[in-house]
Amino acid sequence: MKTLFVEARDKTDYAFIVKKHLNKIKEKKLGLVCTVQHLTEVGKVKKILENAGKKVSTAKGKKTVYECQVLGCDVIAGEKTKRSVSAFVYLGGGEFHPLMLAEKTGRKVYCLRPSGRLDVICQEKVRVWVKKKMLVAAKASKEHVFGVLVSTKKGQQAMRKAESIVKKLRSTGRQAFVFVGDELSPRFLNDFSGVGAWINTACPRIVEDFASYDQPITNWEYFKKFL
């Protein structure tokens, strides 16, 4: 099915917000990222930060269209600049994007919210978040029968990776099978009671909904540490 994606822009005035919280951002070298809704504000925020003596770095992600833009599964715009920055400034709501950014870069993230609030995601919060996912991976490692998930969604297909994972699992004496689908939600997967655990190769953020699945679900990057 053909899908039309229409970009929307938020009307939040980030110039006011960044000035309001500028004195709380102590680091001199900053990376700047945002979701697509706030791209029109990047230029003015960058200028304000630079006028305050900050060095601001930006980059483009792998799957994104614009400079500074991040997705839930693509924070490469931040990863590319992590060696030259001490912290990031993120324009947007929620923790979905900045948590992944903080995990992948090891940097603090200042979240400037459309509401005008400033939230900070530190590495201690990231450690707690990662620990939860590692505990699920550890539980999965005790199982014998695995389903390796492959999505048919554009940009998420990873059949070669799935086949490689199946081969590695079978080499350890486990049973492993590839499951392919457009939607890999609990309402579809929970019916497969014969599967002990799921290894996900689709969107890496799927596993964050682990509590909704009857079996442990984890990404290979976490699971392989227990082999």
JSON list of C-alpha atoms in Angstrom, two decimals:
[
{"chain": "A", "resi": 1, "resn": "MET", "atom": "CA", "xyz": [0.00, 0.00, 0.00]},
{"chain": "A", "resi": 2, "resn": "LYS", "atom": "CA", "xyz": [1.34, 3.43, -0.93]},
{"chain": "A", "resi": 3, "resn": "THR", "atom": "CA", "xyz": [1.62, 5.81, 2.01]},
{"chain": "A", "resi": 4, "resn": "LEU", "atom": "CA", "xyz": [1.77, 9.59, 1.88]},
{"chain": "A", "resi": 5, "resn": "PHE", "atom": "CA", "xyz": [3.68, 11.23, 4.74]},
{"chain": "A", "resi": 6, "resn": "VAL", "atom": "CA", "xyz": [2.82, 14.87, 5.35]},
{"chain": "A", "resi": 7, "resn": "GLU", "atom": "CA", "xyz": [5.23, 16.88, 7.50]},
{"chain": "A", "resi": 8, "resn": "ALA", "atom": "CA", "xyz": [3.75, 19.21, 10.11]},
{"chain": "A", "resi": 9, "resn": "ARG", "atom": "CA", "xyz": [5.45, 22.15, 11.78]},
{"chain": "A", "resi": 10, "resn": "ASP", "atom": "CA", "xyz": [4.85, 23.29, 15.34]},
{"chain": "A", "resi": 11, "resn": "LYS", "atom": "CA", "xyz": [4.40, 27.01, 16.04]},
{"chain": "A", "resi": 12, "resn": "THR", "atom": "CA", "xyz": [6.24, 27.04, 19.37]},
{"chain": "A", "resi": 13, "resn": "ASP", "atom": "CA", "xyz": [8.58, 30.03, 19.77]},
{"chain": "A", "resi": 14, "resn": "TYR", "atom": "CA", "xyz": [11.77, 28.35, 20.92]},
{"chain": "A", "resi": 15, "resn": "ALA", "atom": "CA", "xyz": [13.70, 31.61, 21.07]},
{"chain": "A", "resi": 16, "resn": "PHE", "atom": "CA", "xyz": [11.81, 32.51, 24.23]},
{"chain": "A", "resi": 17, "resn": "ILE", "atom": "CA", "xyz": [12.25, 29.02, 25.71]},
{"chain": "A", "resi": 18, "resn": "VAL", "atom": "CA", "xyz": [16.00, 28.73, 25.15]},
{"chain": "A", "resi": 19, "resn": "LYS", "atom": "CA", "xyz": [16.61, 32.23, 26.57]},
{"chain": "A", "resi": 20, "resn": "LYS", "atom": "CA", "xyz": [14.55, 31.30, 29.63]},
{"chain": "A", "resi": 21, "resn": "HIS", "atom": "CA", "xyz": [16.76, 28.29, 30.42]},
{"chain": "A", "resi": 22, "resn": "LEU", "atom": "CA", "xyz": [20.11, 29.40, 29.00]},
{"chain": "A", "resi": 23, "resn": "ASN", "atom": "CA", "xyz": [21.75, 29.87, 32.39]},
{"chain": "A", "resi": 24, "resn": "LYS", "atom": "CA", "xyz": [21.01, 26.22, 33.28]},
{"chain": "A", "resi": 25, "resn": "ILE", "atom": "CA", "xyz": [22.96, 24.88, 30.30]},
{"chain": "A", "resi": 26, "resn": "LYS", "atom": "CA", "xyz": [26.54, 24.99, 31.60]},
{"chain": "A", "resi": 27, "resn": "GLU", "atom": "CA", "xyz": [28.39, 23.05, 28.89]},
{"chain": "A", "resi": 28, "resn": "LYS", "atom": "CA", "xyz": [30.22, 25.09, 26.24]},
{"chain": "A", "resi": 29, "resn": "LYS", "atom": "CA", "xyz": [30.20, 22.48, 23.45]},
{"chain": "A", "resi": 30, "resn": "LEU", "atom": "CA", "xyz": [26.71, 21.42, 22.46]},
{"chain": "A", "resi": 31, "resn": "GLY", "atom": "CA", "xyz": [25.01, 19.26, 19.87]},
{"chain": "A", "resi": 32, "resn": "LEU", "atom": "CA", "xyz": [21.61, 20.39, 18.60]},
{"chain": "A", "resi": 33, "resn": "VAL", "atom": "CA", "xyz": [18.84, 18.00, 17.50]},
{"chain": "A", "resi": 34, "resn": "CYS", "atom": "CA", "xyz": [15.07, 18.03, 17.12]},
{"chain": "A", "resi": 35, "resn": "THR", "atom": "CA", "xyz": [12.07, 16.19, 15.73]},
{"chain": "A", "resi": 36, "resn": "VAL", "atom": "CA", "xyz": [10.69, 17.24, 12.35]},
{"chain": "A", "resi": 37, "resn": "GLN", "atom": "CA", "xyz": [7.99, 19.44, 13.90]},
{"chain": "A", "resi": 38, "resn": "HIS", "atom": "CA", "xyz": [10.53, 21.92, 15.25]},
{"chain": "A", "resi": 39, "resn": "LEU", "atom": "CA", "xyz": [12.99, 22.20, 12.37]},
{"chain": "A", "resi": 40, "resn": "THR", "atom": "CA", "xyz": [12.03, 25.81, 11.67]},
{"chain": "A", "resi": 41, "resn": "GLU", "atom": "CA", "xyz": [13.28, 26.77, 15.14]},
{"chain": "A", "resi": 42, "resn": "VAL", "atom": "CA", "xyz": [16.75, 25.24, 14.84]},
{"chain": "A", "resi": 43, "resn": "GLY", "atom": "CA", "xyz": [18.37, 28.28, 13.21]},
{"chain": "A", "resi": 44, "resn": "LYS", "atom": "CA", "xyz": [17.28, 30.79, 15.85]},
{"chain": "A", "resi": 45, "resn": "VAL", "atom": "CA", "xyz": [18.11, 28.43, 18.75]},
{"chain": "A", "resi": 46, "resn": "LYS", "atom": "CA", "xyz": [21.57, 27.78, 17.32]},
{"chain": "A", "resi": 47, "resn": "LYS", "atom": "CA", "xyz": [22.20, 31.51, 16.96]},
{"chain": "A", "resi": 48, "resn": "ILE", "atom": "CA", "xyz": [21.11, 32.25, 20.53]},
{"chain": "A", "resi": 49, "resn": "LEU", "atom": "CA", "xyz": [23.36, 29.51, 21.90]},
{"chain": "A", "resi": 50, "resn": "GLU", "atom": "CA", "xyz": [26.32, 30.73, 19.85]},
{"chain": "A", "resi": 51, "resn": "ASN", "atom": "CA", "xyz": [25.77, 34.33, 20.93]},
{"chain": "A", "resi": 52, "resn": "ALA", "atom": "CA", "xyz": [25.96, 33.05, 24.51]},
{"chain": "A", "resi": 53, "resn": "GLY", "atom": "CA", "xyz": [29.44, 31.66, 23.82]},
{"chain": "A", "resi": 54, "resn": "LYS", "atom": "CA", "xyz": [28.47, 28.08, 23.03]},
{"chain": "A", "resi": 55, "resn": "LYS", "atom": "CA", "xyz": [29.98, 26.07, 20.19]},
{"chain": "A", "resi": 56, "resn": "VAL", "atom": "CA", "xyz": [27.08, 24.26, 18.49]},
{"chain": "A", "resi": 57, "resn": "SER", "atom": "CA", "xyz": [27.55, 21.18, 16.30]},
{"chain": "A", "resi": 58, "resn": "THR", "atom": "CA", "xyz": [24.94, 19.63, 13.99]},
{"chain": "A", "resi": 59, "resn": "ALA", "atom": "CA", "xyz": [24.79, 16.72, 11.54]},
{"chain": "A", "resi": 60, "resn": "LYS", "atom": "CA", "xyz": [22.38, 14.72, 9.41]},
{"chain": "A", "resi": 61, "resn": "GLY", "atom": "CA", "xyz": [21.19, 11.23, 10.27]},
{"chain": "A", "resi": 62, "resn": "LYS", "atom": "CA", "xyz": [21.15, 8.12, 8.11]},
{"chain": "A", "resi": 63, "resn": "LYS", "atom": "CA", "xyz": [17.39, 7.80, 7.57]},
{"chain": "A", "resi": 64, "resn": "THR", "atom": "CA", "xyz": [16.41, 11.42, 8.08]},
{"chain": "A", "resi": 65, "resn": "VAL", "atom": "CA", "xyz": [15.88, 14.13, 5.49]},
{"chain": "A", "resi": 66, "resn": "TYR", "atom": "CA", "xyz": [17.13, 17.18, 7.35]},
{"chain": "A", "resi": 67, "resn": "GLU", "atom": "CA", "xyz": [20.13, 18.41, 9.32]},
{"chain": "A", "resi": 68, "resn": "CYS", "atom": "CA", "xyz": [19.54, 18.04, 13.11]},
{"chain": "A", "resi": 69, "resn": "GLN", "atom": "CA", "xyz": [16.53, 15.76, 12.64]},
{"chain": "A", "resi": 70, "resn": "VAL", "atom": "CA", "xyz": [16.25, 12.61, 14.77]},
{"chain": "A", "resi": 71, "resn": "LEU", "atom": "CA", "xyz": [13.91, 9.63, 14.67]},
{"chain": "A", "resi": 72, "resn": "GLY", "atom": "CA", "xyz": [13.19, 7.03, 17.33]},
{"chain": "A", "resi": 73, "resn": "CYS", "atom": "CA", "xyz": [15.39, 4.57, 15.43]},
{"chain": "A", "resi": 74, "resn": "ASP", "atom": "CA", "xyz": [17.89, 7.08, 14.04]},
{"chain": "A", "resi": 75, "resn": "VAL", "atom": "CA", "xyz": [19.82, 9.42, 16.33]},
{"chain": "A", "resi": 76, "resn": "ILE", "atom": "CA", "xyz": [22.89, 9.37, 14.09]},
{"chain": "A", "resi": 77, "resn": "ALA", "atom": "CA", "xyz": [22.64, 13.15, 13.80]},
{"chain": "A", "resi": 78, "resn": "GLY", "atom": "CA", "xyz": [23.77, 13.10, 17.42]},
{"chain": "A", "resi": 79, "resn": "GLU", "atom": "CA", "xyz": [26.17, 10.17, 17.16]},
{"chain": "A", "resi": 80, "resn": "LYS", "atom": "CA", "xyz": [28.15, 11.93, 14.44]},
{"chain": "A", "resi": 81, "resn": "THR", "atom": "CA", "xyz": [28.88, 14.89, 16.72]},
{"chain": "A", "resi": 82, "resn": "LYS", "atom": "CA", "xyz": [29.25, 13.17, 20.12]},
{"chain": "A", "resi": 83, "resn": "ARG", "atom": "CA", "xyz": [33.06, 13.36, 20.15]},
{"chain": "A", "resi": 84, "resn": "SER", "atom": "CA", "xyz": [33.01, 17.12, 19.76]},
{"chain": "A", "resi": 85, "resn": "VAL", "atom": "CA", "xyz": [30.26, 17.93, 22.29]},
{"chain": "A", "resi": 86, "resn": "SER", "atom": "CA", "xyz": [29.75, 17.66, 26.04]},
{"chain": "A", "resi": 87, "resn": "ALA", "atom": "CA", "xyz": [25.93, 17.65, 25.96]},
{"chain": "A", "resi": 88, "resn": "PHE", "atom": "CA", "xyz": [22.96, 17.92, 23.61]},
{"chain": "A", "resi": 89, "resn": "VAL", "atom": "CA", "xyz": [20.04, 20.30, 23.33]},
{"chain": "A", "resi": 90, "resn": "TYR", "atom": "CA", "xyz": [16.88, 18.60, 22.09]},
{"chain": "A", "resi": 91, "resn": "LEU", "atom": "CA", "xyz": [13.82, 20.45, 20.84]},
{"chain": "A", "resi": 92, "resn": "GLY", "atom": "CA", "xyz": [10.68, 18.36, 21.26]},
{"chain": "A", "resi": 93, "resn": "GLY", "atom": "CA", "xyz": [8.34, 16.54, 23.62]},
{"chain": "A", "resi": 94, "resn": "GLY", "atom": "CA", "xyz": [8.52, 13.19, 25.38]},
{"chain": "A", "resi": 95, "resn": "GLU", "atom": "CA", "xyz": [11.49, 10.98, 26.23]},
{"chain": "A", "resi": 96, "resn": "PHE", "atom": "CA", "xyz": [11.31, 8.60, 23.26]},
{"chain": "A", "resi": 97, "resn": "HIS", "atom": "CA", "xyz": [13.95, 10.38, 21.17]},
{"chain": "A", "resi": 98, "resn": "PRO", "atom": "CA", "xyz": [16.23, 11.94, 23.81]},
{"chain": "A", "resi": 99, "resn": "LEU", "atom": "CA", "xyz": [16.56, 8.71, 25.80]},
{"chain": "A", "resi": 100, "resn": "MET", "atom": "CA", "xyz": [17.92, 6.90, 22.76]},
{"chain": "A", "resi": 101, "resn": "LEU", "atom": "CA", "xyz": [20.17, 9.87, 22.02]},
{"chain": "A", "resi": 102, "resn": "ALA", "atom": "CA", "xyz": [21.55, 9.79, 25.57]},
{"chain": "A", "resi": 103, "resn": "GLU", "atom": "CA", "xyz": [22.12, 6.02, 25.39]},
{"chain": "A", "resi": 104, "resn": "LYS", "atom": "CA", "xyz": [23.89, 6.07, 22.02]},
{"chain": "A", "resi": 105, "resn": "THR", "atom": "CA", "xyz": [26.12, 9.07, 22.77]},
{"chain": "A", "resi": 106, "resn": "GLY", "atom": "CA", "xyz": [26.77, 8.81, 26.51]},
{"chain": "A", "resi": 107, "resn": "ARG", "atom": "CA", "xyz": [25.97, 12.51, 26.86]},
{"chain": "A", "resi": 108, "resn": "LYS", "atom": "CA", "xyz": [23.54, 14.51, 28.95]},
{"chain": "A", "resi": 109, "resn": "VAL", "atom": "CA", "xyz": [20.51, 15.79, 27.00]},
{"chain": "A", "resi": 110, "resn": "TYR", "atom": "CA", "xyz": [18.78, 19.09, 27.75]},
{"chain": "A", "resi": 111, "resn": "CYS", "atom": "CA", "xyz": [15.18, 18.76, 26.56]},
{"chain": "A", "resi": 112, "resn": "LEU", "atom": "CA", "xyz": [13.51, 22.05, 25.71]},
{"chain": "A", "resi": 113, "resn": "ARG", "atom": "CA", "xyz": [9.79, 21.32, 25.68]},
{"chain": "A", "resi": 114, "resn": "PRO", "atom": "CA", "xyz": [7.09, 23.06, 23.60]},
{"chain": "A", "resi": 115, "resn": "SER", "atom": "CA", "xyz": [5.38, 23.77, 26.93]},
{"chain": "A", "resi": 116, "resn": "GLY", "atom": "CA", "xyz": [8.38, 25.92, 27.92]},
{"chain": "A", "resi": 117, "resn": "ARG", "atom": "CA", "xyz": [9.74, 23.44, 30.46]},
{"chain": "A", "resi": 118, "resn": "LEU", "atom": "CA", "xyz": [13.34, 22.18, 30.61]},
{"chain": "A", "resi": 119, "resn": "ASP", "atom": "CA", "xyz": [13.97, 18.52, 31.41]},
{"chain": "A", "resi": 120, "resn": "VAL", "atom": "CA", "xyz": [17.37, 16.91, 31.70]},
{"chain": "A", "resi": 121, "resn": "ILE", "atom": "CA", "xyz": [18.14, 13.31, 30.83]},
{"chain": "A", "resi": 122, "resn": "CYS", "atom": "CA", "xyz": [21.32, 12.25, 32.60]},
{"chain": "A", "resi": 123, "resn": "GLN", "atom": "CA", "xyz": [23.30, 9.03, 32.27]},
{"chain": "A", "resi": 124, "resn": "GLU", "atom": "CA", "xyz": [21.94, 7.65, 35.54]},
{"chain": "A", "resi": 125, "resn": "LYS", "atom": "CA", "xyz": [18.46, 7.60, 34.02]},
{"chain": "A", "resi": 126, "resn": "VAL", "atom": "CA", "xyz": [19.86, 5.91, 30.91]},
{"chain": "A", "resi": 127, "resn": "ARG", "atom": "CA", "xyz": [21.54, 3.22, 33.04]},
{"chain": "A", "resi": 128, "resn": "VAL", "atom": "CA", "xyz": [18.22, 2.36, 34.71]},
{"chain": "A", "resi": 129, "resn": "TRP", "atom": "CA", "xyz": [16.51, 2.24, 31.30]},
{"chain": "A", "resi": 130, "resn": "VAL", "atom": "CA", "xyz": [19.18, -0.01, 29.78]},
{"chain": "A", "resi": 131, "resn": "LYS", "atom": "CA", "xyz": [19.22, -2.25, 32.86]},
{"chain": "A", "resi": 132, "resn": "LYS", "atom": "CA", "xyz": [15.53, -3.05, 32.36]},
{"chain": "A", "resi": 133, "resn": "LYS", "atom": "CA", "xyz": [16.20, -4.12, 28.76]},
{"chain": "A", "resi": 134, "resn": "MET", "atom": "CA", "xyz": [19.22, -6.17, 29.81]},
{"chain": "A", "resi": 135, "resn": "LEU", "atom": "CA", "xyz": [17.15, -8.02, 32.42]},
{"chain": "A", "resi": 136, "resn": "VAL", "atom": "CA", "xyz": [14.68, -9.01, 29.69]},
{"chain": "A", "resi": 137, "resn": "ALA", "atom": "CA", "xyz": [17.57, -10.16, 27.50]},
{"chain": "A", "resi": 138, "resn": "ALA", "atom": "CA", "xyz": [18.94, -12.24, 30.38]},
{"chain": "A", "resi": 139, "resn": "LYS", "atom": "CA", "xyz": [15.54, -13.87, 30.85]},
{"chain": "A", "resi": 140, "resn": "ALA", "atom": "CA", "xyz": [15.35, -14.58, 27.10]},
{"chain": "A", "resi": 141, "resn": "SER", "atom": "CA", "xyz": [18.78, -16.21, 27.15]},
{"chain": "A", "resi": 142, "resn": "LYS", "atom": "CA", "xyz": [17.42, -19.00, 29.38]},
{"chain": "A", "resi": 143, "resn": "GLU", "atom": "CA", "xyz": [14.92, -20.10, 26.71]},
{"chain": "A", "resi": 144, "resn": "HIS", "atom": "CA", "xyz": [15.44, -22.85, 24.12]},
{"chain": "A", "resi": 145, "resn": "VAL", "atom": "CA", "xyz": [13.01, -21.93, 21.30]},
{"chain": "A", "resi": 146, "resn": "PHE", "atom": "CA", "xyz": [13.37, -18.55, 19.61]},
{"chain": "A", "resi": 147, "resn": "GLY", "atom": "CA", "xyz": [11.41, -16.57, 17.07]},
{"chain": "A", "resi": 148, "resn": "VAL", "atom": "CA", "xyz": [13.51, -14.06, 15.12]},
{"chain": "A", "resi": 149, "resn": "LEU", "atom": "CA", "xyz": [11.32, -11.17, 13.98]},
{"chain": "A", "resi": 150, "resn": "VAL", "atom": "CA", "xyz": [11.61, -9.54, 10.54]},
{"chain": "A", "resi": 151, "resn": "SER", "atom": "CA", "xyz": [9.44, -6.59, 9.51]},
{"chain": "A", "resi": 152, "resn": "THR", "atom": "CA", "xyz": [8.16, -6.03, 5.99]},
{"chain": "A", "resi": 153, "resn": "LYS", "atom": "CA", "xyz": [7.98, -2.27, 6.59]},
{"chain": "A", "resi": 154, "resn": "LYS", "atom": "CA", "xyz": [10.15, -0.14, 4.34]},
{"chain": "A", "resi": 155, "resn": "GLY", "atom": "CA", "xyz": [13.52, 0.58, 5.92]},
{"chain": "A", "resi": 156, "resn": "GLN", "atom": "CA", "xyz": [13.14, -2.12, 8.56]},
{"chain": "A", "resi": 157, "resn": "GLN", "atom": "CA", "xyz": [13.66, -5.32, 6.57]},
{"chain": "A", "resi": 158, "resn": "ALA", "atom": "CA", "xyz": [16.66, -7.22, 7.90]},
{"chain": "A", "resi": 159, "resn": "MET", "atom": "CA", "xyz": [16.34, -10.77, 6.57]},
{"chain": "A", "resi": 160, "resn": "ARG", "atom": "CA", "xyz": [20.09, -11.32, 6.24]},
{"chain": "A", "resi": 161, "resn": "LYS", "atom": "CA", "xyz": [20.61, -10.27, 9.84]},
{"chain": "A", "resi": 162, "resn": "ALA", "atom": "CA", "xyz": [17.77, -12.55, 10.96]},
{"chain": "A", "resi": 163, "resn": "GLU", "atom": "CA", "xyz": [19.22, -15.52, 9.08]},
{"chain": "A", "resi": 164, "resn": "SER", "atom": "CA", "xyz": [22.60, -14.87, 10.65]},
{"chain": "A", "resi": 165, "resn": "ILE", "atom": "CA", "xyz": [21.02, -14.77, 14.11]},
{"chain": "A", "resi": 166, "resn": "VAL", "atom": "CA", "xyz": [19.17, -18.03, 13.47]},
{"chain": "A", "resi": 167, "resn": "LYS", "atom": "CA", "xyz": [22.44, -19.67, 12.45]},
{"chain": "A", "resi": 168, "resn": "LYS", "atom": "CA", "xyz": [24.20, -18.45, 15.60]},
{"chain": "A", "resi": 169, "resn": "LEU", "atom": "CA", "xyz": [21.35, -19.59, 17.86]},
{"chain": "A", "resi": 170, "resn": "ARG", "atom": "CA", "xyz": [21.24, -23.03, 16.27]},
{"chain": "A", "resi": 171, "resn": "SER", "atom": "CA", "xyz": [24.99, -23.36, 16.68]},
{"chain": "A", "resi": 172, "resn": "THR", "atom": "CA", "xyz": [24.43, -23.19, 20.44]},
{"chain": "A", "resi": 173, "resn": "GLY", "atom": "CA", "xyz": [21.91, -26.03, 20.36]},
{"chain": "A", "resi": 174, "resn": "ARG", "atom": "CA", "xyz": [18.83, -23.81, 20.46]},
{"chain": "A", "resi": 175, "resn": "GLN", "atom": "CA", "xyz": [15.87, -23.92, 18.08]},
{"chain": "A", "resi": 176, "resn": "ALA", "atom": "CA", "xyz": [15.29, -20.74, 16.05]},
{"chain": "A", "resi": 177, "resn": "PHE", "atom": "CA", "xyz": [12.78, -19.75, 13.37]},
{"chain": "A", "resi": 178, "resn": "VAL", "atom": "CA", "xyz": [12.20, -16.57, 11.34]},
{"chain": "A", "resi": 179, "resn": "PHE", "atom": "CA", "xyz": [8.84, -14.82, 11.68]},
{"chain": "A", "resi": 180, "resn": "VAL", "atom": "CA", "xyz": [8.01, -12.22, 9.00]},
{"chain": "A", "resi": 181, "resn": "GLY", "atom": "CA", "xyz": [5.18, -9.70, 9.29]},
{"chain": "A", "resi": 182, "resn": "ASP", "atom": "CA", "xyz": [4.03, -6.14, 8.75]},
{"chain": "A", "resi": 183, "resn": "GLU", "atom": "CA", "xyz": [2.87, -5.74, 12.33]},
{"chain": "A", "resi": 184, "resn": "LEU", "atom": "CA", "xyz": [4.87, -7.36, 15.13]},
{"chain": "A", "resi": 185, "resn": "SER", "atom": "CA", "xyz": [2.64, -6.33, 18.01]},
{"chain": "A", "resi": 186, "resn": "PRO", "atom": "CA", "xyz": [1.69, -8.43, 21.06]},
{"chain": "A", "resi": 187, "resn": "ARG", "atom": "CA", "xyz": [-1.80, -9.15, 19.69]},
{"chain": "A", "resi": 188, "resn": "PHE", "atom": "CA", "xyz": [-0.23, -11.12, 16.86]},
{"chain": "A", "resi": 189, "resn": "LEU", "atom": "CA", "xyz": [2.79, -12.66, 18.56]},
{"chain": "A", "resi": 190, "resn": "ASN", "atom": "CA", "xyz": [1.26, -13.71, 21.87]},
{"chain": "A", "resi": 191, "resn": "ASP", "atom": "CA", "xyz": [-0.61, -16.52, 20.10]},
{"chain": "A", "resi": 192, "resn": "PHE", "atom": "CA", "xyz": [2.68, -18.35, 19.44]},
{"chain": "A", "resi": 193, "resn": "SER", "atom": "CA", "xyz": [2.88, -20.07, 22.81]},
{"chain": "A", "resi": 194, "resn": "GLY", "atom": "CA", "xyz": [5.52, -22.52, 21.56]},
{"chain": "A", "resi": 195, "resn": "VAL", "atom": "CA", "xyz": [8.07, -19.72, 21.25]},
{"chain": "A", "resi": 196, "resn": "GLY", "atom": "CA", "xyz": [10.12, -19.11, 24.38]},
{"chain": "A", "resi": 197, "resn": "ALA", "atom": "CA", "xyz": [11.50, -15.70, 23.44]},
{"chain": "A", "resi": 198, "resn": "TRP", "atom": "CA", "xyz": [11.66, -13.21, 20.57]},
{"chain": "A", "resi": 199, "resn": "ILE", "atom": "CA", "xyz": [14.74, -11.67, 18.98]},
{"chain": "A", "resi": 200, "resn": "ASN", "atom": "CA", "xyz": [13.79, -8.45, 17.19]},
{"chain": "A", "resi": 201, "resn": "THR", "atom": "CA", "xyz": [15.49, -7.18, 14.01]},
{"chain": "A", "resi": 202, "resn": "ALA", "atom": "CA", "xyz": [12.83, -4.57, 13.13]},
{"chain": "A", "resi": 203, "resn": "CYS", "atom": "CA", "xyz": [12.49, -1.16, 14.80]},
{"chain": "A", "resi": 204, "resn": "PRO", "atom": "CA", "xyz": [14.75, -1.42, 17.87]},
{"chain": "A", "resi": 205, "resn": "ARG", "atom": "CA", "xyz": [12.23, 0.46, 20.00]},
{"chain": "A", "resi": 206, "resn": "ILE", "atom": "CA", "xyz": [9.65, -2.34, 19.78]},
{"chain": "A", "resi": 207, "resn": "VAL", "atom": "CA", "xyz": [11.31, -4.09, 22.72]},
{"chain": "A", "resi": 208, "resn": "GLU", "atom": "CA", "xyz": [10.53, -1.20, 25.04]},
{"chain": "A", "resi": 209, "resn": "ASP", "atom": "CA", "xyz": [6.96, -2.48, 25.13]},
{"chain": "A", "resi": 210, "resn": "PHE", "atom": "CA", "xyz": [8.24, -5.78, 26.60]},
{"chain": "A", "resi": 211, "resn": "ALA", "atom": "CA", "xyz": [5.64, -5.84, 29.38]},
{"chain": "A", "resi": 212, "resn": "SER", "atom": "CA", "xyz": [2.88, -6.33, 26.79]},
{"chain": "A", "resi": 213, "resn": "TYR", "atom": "CA", "xyz": [4.40, -9.51, 25.34]},
{"chain": "A", "resi": 214, "resn": "ASP", "atom": "CA", "xyz": [3.81, -12.92, 26.85]},
{"chain": "A", "resi": 215, "resn": "GLN", "atom": "CA", "xyz": [7.39, -13.95, 26.06]},
{"chain": "A", "resi": 216, "resn": "PRO", "atom": "CA", "xyz": [10.61, -11.96, 26.55]},
{"chain": "A", "resi": 217, "resn": "ILE", "atom": "CA", "xyz": [11.41, -9.78, 23.54]},
{"chain": "A", "resi": 218, "resn": "THR", "atom": "CA", "xyz": [14.86, -8.30, 23.03]},
{"chain": "A", "resi": 219, "resn": "ASN", "atom": "CA", "xyz": [17.23, -6.88, 20.44]},
{"chain": "A", "resi": 220, "resn": "TRP", "atom": "CA", "xyz": [20.25, -8.88, 19.33]},
{"chain": "A", "resi": 221, "resn": "GLU", "atom": "CA", "xyz": [22.67, -6.23, 20.63]},
{"chain": "A", "resi": 222, "resn": "TYR", "atom": "CA", "xyz": [21.49, -6.99, 24.17]},
{"chain": "A", "resi": 223, "resn": "PHE", "atom": "CA", "xyz": [20.92, -10.72, 23.81]},
{"chain": "A", "resi": 224, "resn": "LYS", "atom": "CA", "xyz": [24.34, -11.57, 22.32]},
{"chain": "A", "resi": 225, "resn": "LYS", "atom": "CA", "xyz": [26.01, -10.48, 25.56]},
{"chain": "A", "resi": 226, "resn": "PHE", "atom": "CA", "xyz": [24.55, -13.57, 27.21]},
{"chain": "A", "resi": 227, "resn": "LEU", "atom": "CA", "xyz": [25.70, -16.12, 24.62]}
]
